[in-house]
mmCIF file of C-alpha atoms in Angstrom:
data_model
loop_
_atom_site.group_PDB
_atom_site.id
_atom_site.type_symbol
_atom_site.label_atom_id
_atom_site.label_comp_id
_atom_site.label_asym_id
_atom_site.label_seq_id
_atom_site.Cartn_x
_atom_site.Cartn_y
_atom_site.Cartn_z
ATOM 1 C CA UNK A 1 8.215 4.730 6.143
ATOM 2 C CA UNK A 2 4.923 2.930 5.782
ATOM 3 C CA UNK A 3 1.868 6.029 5.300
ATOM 4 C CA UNK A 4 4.509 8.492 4.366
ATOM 5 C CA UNK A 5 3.520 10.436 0.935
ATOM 6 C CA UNK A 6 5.392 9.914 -2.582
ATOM 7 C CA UNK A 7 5.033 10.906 -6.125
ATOM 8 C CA UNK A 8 5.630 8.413 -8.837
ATOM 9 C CA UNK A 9 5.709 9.742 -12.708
ATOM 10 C CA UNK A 10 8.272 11.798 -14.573
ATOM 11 C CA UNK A 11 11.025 14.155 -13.611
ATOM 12 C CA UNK A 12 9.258 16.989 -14.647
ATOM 13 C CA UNK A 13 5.298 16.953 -16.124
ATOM 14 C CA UNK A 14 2.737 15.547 -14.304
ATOM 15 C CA UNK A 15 2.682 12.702 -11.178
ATOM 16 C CA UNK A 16 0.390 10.861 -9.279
ATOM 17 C CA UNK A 17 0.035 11.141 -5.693
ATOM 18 C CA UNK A 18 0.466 7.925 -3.705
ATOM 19 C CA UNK A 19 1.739 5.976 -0.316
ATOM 20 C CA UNK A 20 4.231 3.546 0.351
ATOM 21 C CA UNK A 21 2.291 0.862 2.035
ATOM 22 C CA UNK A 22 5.801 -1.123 3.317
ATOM 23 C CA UNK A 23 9.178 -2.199 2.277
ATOM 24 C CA UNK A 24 10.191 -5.458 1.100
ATOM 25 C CA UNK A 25 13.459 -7.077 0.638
ATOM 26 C CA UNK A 26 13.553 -9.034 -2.551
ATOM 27 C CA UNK A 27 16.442 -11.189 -3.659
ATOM 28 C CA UNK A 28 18.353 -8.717 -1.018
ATOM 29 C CA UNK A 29 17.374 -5.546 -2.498
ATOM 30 C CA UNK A 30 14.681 -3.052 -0.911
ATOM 31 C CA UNK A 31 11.874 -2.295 -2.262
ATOM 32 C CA UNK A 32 8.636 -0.139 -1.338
ATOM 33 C CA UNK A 33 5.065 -1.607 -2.025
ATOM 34 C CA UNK A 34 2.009 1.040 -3.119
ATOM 35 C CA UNK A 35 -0.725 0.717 -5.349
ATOM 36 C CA UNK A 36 -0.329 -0.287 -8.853
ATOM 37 C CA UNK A 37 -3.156 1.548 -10.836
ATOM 38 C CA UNK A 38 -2.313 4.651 -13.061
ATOM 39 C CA UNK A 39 1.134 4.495 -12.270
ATOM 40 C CA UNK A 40 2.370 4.576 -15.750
ATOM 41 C CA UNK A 41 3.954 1.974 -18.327
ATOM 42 C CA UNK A 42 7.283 1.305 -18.180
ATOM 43 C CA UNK A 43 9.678 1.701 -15.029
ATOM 44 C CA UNK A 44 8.547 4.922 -13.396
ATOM 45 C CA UNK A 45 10.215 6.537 -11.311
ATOM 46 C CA UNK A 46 9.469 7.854 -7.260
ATOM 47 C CA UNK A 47 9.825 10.974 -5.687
ATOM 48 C CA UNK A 48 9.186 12.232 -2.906
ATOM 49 C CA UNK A 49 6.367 15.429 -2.946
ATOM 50 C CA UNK A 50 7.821 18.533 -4.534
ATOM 51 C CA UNK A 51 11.425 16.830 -5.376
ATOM 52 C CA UNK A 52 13.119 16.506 -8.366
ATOM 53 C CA UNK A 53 15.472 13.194 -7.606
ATOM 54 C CA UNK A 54 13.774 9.750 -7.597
ATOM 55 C CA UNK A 55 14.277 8.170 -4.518
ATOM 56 C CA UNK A 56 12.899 4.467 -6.364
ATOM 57 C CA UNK A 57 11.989 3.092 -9.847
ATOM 58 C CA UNK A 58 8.613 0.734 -10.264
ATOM 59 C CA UNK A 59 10.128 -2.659 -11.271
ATOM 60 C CA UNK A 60 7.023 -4.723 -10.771
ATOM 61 C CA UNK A 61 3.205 -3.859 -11.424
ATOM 62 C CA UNK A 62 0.897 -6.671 -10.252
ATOM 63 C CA UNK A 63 -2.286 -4.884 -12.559
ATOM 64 C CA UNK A 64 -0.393 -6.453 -15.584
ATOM 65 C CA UNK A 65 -1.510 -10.057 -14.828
ATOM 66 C CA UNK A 66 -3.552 -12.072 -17.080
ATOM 67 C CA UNK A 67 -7.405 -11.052 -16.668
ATOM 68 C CA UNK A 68 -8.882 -12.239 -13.726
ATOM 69 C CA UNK A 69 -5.255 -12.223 -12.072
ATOM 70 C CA UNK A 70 -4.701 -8.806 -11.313
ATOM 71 C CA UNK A 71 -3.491 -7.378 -8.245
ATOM 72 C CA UNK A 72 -3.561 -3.197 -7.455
ATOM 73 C CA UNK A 73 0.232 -3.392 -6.188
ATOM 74 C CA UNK A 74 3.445 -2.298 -7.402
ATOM 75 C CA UNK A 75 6.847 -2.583 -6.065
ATOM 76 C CA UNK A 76 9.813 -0.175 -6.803
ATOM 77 C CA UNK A 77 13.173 -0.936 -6.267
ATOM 78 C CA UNK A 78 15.414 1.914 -4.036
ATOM 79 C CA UNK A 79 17.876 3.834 -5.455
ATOM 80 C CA UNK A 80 20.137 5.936 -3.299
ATOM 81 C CA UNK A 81 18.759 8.310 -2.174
ATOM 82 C CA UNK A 82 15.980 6.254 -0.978
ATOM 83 C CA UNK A 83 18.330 3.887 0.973
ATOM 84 C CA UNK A 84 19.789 7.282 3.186
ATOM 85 C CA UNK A 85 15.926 7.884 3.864
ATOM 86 C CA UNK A 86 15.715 4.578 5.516
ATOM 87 C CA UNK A 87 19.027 5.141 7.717
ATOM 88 C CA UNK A 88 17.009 7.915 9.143
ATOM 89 C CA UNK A 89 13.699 6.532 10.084
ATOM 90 C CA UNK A 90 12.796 6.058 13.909
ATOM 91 C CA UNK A 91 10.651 3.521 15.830
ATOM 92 C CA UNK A 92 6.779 3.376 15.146
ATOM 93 C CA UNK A 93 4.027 0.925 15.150
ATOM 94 C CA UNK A 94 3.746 1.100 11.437
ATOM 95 C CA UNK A 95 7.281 -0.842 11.086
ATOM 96 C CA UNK A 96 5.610 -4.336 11.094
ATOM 97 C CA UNK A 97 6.667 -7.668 10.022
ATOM 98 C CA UNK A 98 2.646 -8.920 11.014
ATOM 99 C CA UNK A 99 -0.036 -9.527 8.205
ATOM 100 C CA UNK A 100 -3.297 -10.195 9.389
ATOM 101 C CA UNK A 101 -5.911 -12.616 6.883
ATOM 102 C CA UNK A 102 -8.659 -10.998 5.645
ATOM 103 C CA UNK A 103 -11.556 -12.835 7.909
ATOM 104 C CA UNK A 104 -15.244 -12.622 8.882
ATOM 105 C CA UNK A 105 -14.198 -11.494 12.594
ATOM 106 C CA UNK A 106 -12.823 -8.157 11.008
ATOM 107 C CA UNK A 107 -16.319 -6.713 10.625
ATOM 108 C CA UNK A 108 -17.084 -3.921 12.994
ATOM 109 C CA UNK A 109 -13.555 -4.526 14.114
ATOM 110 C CA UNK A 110 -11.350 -1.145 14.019
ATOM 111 C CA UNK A 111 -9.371 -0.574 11.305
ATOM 112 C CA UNK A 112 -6.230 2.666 10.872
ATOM 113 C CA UNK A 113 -4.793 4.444 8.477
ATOM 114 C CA UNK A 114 -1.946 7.224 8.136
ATOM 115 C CA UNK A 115 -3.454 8.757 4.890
ATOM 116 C CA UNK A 116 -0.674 10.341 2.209
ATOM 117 C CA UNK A 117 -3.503 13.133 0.233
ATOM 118 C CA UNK A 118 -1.877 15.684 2.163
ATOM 119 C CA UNK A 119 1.674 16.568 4.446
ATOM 120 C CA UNK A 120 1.664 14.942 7.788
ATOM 121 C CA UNK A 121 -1.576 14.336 8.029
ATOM 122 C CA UNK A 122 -2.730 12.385 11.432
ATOM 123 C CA UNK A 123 -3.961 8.734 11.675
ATOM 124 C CA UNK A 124 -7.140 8.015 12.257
ATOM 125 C CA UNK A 125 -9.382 5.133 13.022
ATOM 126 C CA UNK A 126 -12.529 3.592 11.129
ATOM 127 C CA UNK A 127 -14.259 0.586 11.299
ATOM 128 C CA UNK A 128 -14.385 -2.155 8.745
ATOM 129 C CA UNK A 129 -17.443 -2.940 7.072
ATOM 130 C CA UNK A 130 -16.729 -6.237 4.796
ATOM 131 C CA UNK A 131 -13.854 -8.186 4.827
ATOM 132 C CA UNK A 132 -14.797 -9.389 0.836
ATOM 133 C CA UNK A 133 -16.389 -7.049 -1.167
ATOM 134 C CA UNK A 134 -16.876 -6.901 -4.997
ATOM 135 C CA UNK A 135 -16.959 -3.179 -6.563
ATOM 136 C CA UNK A 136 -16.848 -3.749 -9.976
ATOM 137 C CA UNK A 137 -17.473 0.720 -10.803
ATOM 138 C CA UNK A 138 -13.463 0.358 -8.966
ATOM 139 C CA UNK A 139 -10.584 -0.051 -11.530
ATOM 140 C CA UNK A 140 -12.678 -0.574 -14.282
ATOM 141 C CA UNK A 141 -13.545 -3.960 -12.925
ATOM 142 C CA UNK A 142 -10.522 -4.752 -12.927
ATOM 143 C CA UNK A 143 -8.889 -5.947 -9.480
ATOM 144 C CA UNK A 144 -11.839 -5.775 -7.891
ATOM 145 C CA UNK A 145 -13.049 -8.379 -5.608
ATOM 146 C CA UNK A 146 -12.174 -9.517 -2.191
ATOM 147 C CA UNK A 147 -11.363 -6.055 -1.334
ATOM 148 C CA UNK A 148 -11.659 -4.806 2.407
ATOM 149 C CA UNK A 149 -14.700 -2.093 2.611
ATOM 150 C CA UNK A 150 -15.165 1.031 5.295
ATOM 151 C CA UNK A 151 -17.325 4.030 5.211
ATOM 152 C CA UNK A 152 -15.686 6.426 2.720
ATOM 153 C CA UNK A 153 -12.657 7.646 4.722
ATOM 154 C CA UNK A 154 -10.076 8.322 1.611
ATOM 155 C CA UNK A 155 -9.064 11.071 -0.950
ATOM 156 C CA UNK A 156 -7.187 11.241 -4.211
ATOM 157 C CA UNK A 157 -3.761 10.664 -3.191
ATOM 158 C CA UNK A 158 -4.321 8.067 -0.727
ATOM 159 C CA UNK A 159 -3.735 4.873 -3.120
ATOM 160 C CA UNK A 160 -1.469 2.669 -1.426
ATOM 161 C CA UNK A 161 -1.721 4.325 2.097
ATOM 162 C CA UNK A 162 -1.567 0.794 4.466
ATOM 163 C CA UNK A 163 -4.406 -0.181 6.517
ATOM 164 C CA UNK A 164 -4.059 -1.682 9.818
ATOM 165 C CA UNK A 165 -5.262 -3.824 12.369
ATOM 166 C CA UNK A 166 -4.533 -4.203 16.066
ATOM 167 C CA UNK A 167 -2.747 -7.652 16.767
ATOM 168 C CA UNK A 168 -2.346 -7.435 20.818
ATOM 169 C CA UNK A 169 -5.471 -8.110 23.158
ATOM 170 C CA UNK A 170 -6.360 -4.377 23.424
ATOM 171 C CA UNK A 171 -6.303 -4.006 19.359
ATOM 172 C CA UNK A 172 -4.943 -0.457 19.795
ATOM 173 C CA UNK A 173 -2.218 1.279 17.406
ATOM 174 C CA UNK A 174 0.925 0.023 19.935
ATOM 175 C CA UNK A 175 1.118 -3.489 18.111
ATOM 176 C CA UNK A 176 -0.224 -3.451 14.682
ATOM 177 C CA UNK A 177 -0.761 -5.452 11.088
ATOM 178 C CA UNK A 178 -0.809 -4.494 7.960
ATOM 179 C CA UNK A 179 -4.206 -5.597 6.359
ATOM 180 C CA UNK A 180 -4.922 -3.955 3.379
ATOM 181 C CA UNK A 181 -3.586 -1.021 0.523
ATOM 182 C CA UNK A 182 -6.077 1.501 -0.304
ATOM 183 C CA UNK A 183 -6.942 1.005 -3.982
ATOM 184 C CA UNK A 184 -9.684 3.861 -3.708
ATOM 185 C CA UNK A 185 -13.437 5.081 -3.258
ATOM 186 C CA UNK A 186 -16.733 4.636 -4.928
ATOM 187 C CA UNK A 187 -19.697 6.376 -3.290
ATOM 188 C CA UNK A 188 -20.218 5.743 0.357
ATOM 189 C CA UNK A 189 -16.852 3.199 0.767
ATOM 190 C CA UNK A 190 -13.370 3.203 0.424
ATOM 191 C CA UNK A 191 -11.498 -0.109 -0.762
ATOM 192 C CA UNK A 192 -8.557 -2.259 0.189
ATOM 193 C CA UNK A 193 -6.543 -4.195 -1.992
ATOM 194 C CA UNK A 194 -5.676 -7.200 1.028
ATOM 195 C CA UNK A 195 -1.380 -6.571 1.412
ATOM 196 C CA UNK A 196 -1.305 -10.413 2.351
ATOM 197 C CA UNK A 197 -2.792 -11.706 -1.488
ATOM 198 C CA UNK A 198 -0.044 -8.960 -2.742
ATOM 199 C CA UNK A 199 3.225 -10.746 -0.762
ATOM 200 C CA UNK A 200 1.434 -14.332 -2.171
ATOM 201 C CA UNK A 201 2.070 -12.835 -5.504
ATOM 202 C CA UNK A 202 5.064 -11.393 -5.388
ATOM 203 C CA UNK A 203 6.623 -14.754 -4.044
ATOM 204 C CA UNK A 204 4.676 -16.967 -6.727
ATOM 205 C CA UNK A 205 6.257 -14.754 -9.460
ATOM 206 C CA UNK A 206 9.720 -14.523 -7.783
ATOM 207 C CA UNK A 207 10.922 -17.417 -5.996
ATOM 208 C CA UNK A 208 9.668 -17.011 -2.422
ATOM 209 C CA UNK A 209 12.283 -14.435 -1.716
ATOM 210 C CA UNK A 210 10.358 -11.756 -0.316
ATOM 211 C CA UNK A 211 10.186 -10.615 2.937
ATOM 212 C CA UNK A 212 8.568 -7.545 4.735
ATOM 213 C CA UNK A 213 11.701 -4.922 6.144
ATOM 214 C CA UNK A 214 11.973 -3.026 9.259
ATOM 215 C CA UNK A 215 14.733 -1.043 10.526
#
């Protein structure tokens, strides 16, 4: 489910730590979203921590644009085993079909994240301090504008962990949006790659037929 930890990289050898931000159907098939840098060339493939069969293969990597189009987001396409996973999952507020707009009234706002660095680690809540910042030391300058910024509140291994915000009256975790991907840290801030520009992508590249999932 959305802030649950996976591995993408090679059966055996070395992998990089990530989260699934959400699932998308595309052209019928599901498919989990996470960040796109250093996940390798080619058509990767997912695991979950510590397991040996893929569970997804990346089919998509939005950091391959042109320059000055590219996106940190990948998408990979479930196999199998990844499809029983999702007969399993229960209800939460992180199964949402809501994506909030980046926007001026999100400063000072609070913001949560389920981070993926480590097992079941808890949520927690931080407050957003731009809704559009530049960090050009992030990605090699590369993908890096218009990115949500809070305080430094994410590790290595927390790429692609969603971050939320409250849609109800109360903005609390019981009805929430998906706002942003984490793309990473530099000094005092962590950064968001905005999940809405991602799904804009996706459909201009594939024909509109992309939807957020939930079970």
């Amino acid at each position: 489910m959305p802030g649950s930890p996976i591995e993408i990289g090679g059966a055996t050898g070395r992998r990089g730590r990530y989260g699934v931000t959400a699932i998308v159907k595309i052209d019928g098939a599901l498919h989990l979203v996470t960040a796109g840098h250093n996940v390798g060339e080619g058509r990767p493939a997912v695991f979950l921590p510590g397991q040996r069969r893929p569970i997804a293969r990346v089919t998509r990597n939005l950091l391959d644009g042109a320059p000055g189009q590219a996106i940190d987001g990948s998408v990979a396409r479930l196999l199998q085993p990844g499809l029983r996973l999702l007969e399993r999952v229960r209800a939460d507020p992180r199964w949402t079909t809501h994506v909030a707009s980046p926007h001026p009234a999100h400063v000072d706002c609070p913001a949560f994240c389920w981070p993926t660095h480590g097992d079941r680690l808890p949520a927690f809540e931080s407050t957003i301090s731009s809704w559009c910042a530049d960090e050009y030391r992030l990605l090699h300058g590369s993908a890096s504008r218009l990115l949500i910024q809070l305080p430094r509140c994410t590790e290595l291994g927390d790429s692609g962990t969603p971050l939320y915000v409250g849609r109800g009256e109360r903005g609390d975790w019981q009805q929430l949006a998906y706002l942003g991907l984490c793309t990473g840290a530099v000094g005092r801030f962590s950064y968001f790659t905005p999940v809405e520009l991602i799904l804009k992508r996706l459909r201009a590249q594939l024909g509109g037929e992309v939807y957020l999932w939930t079970p």
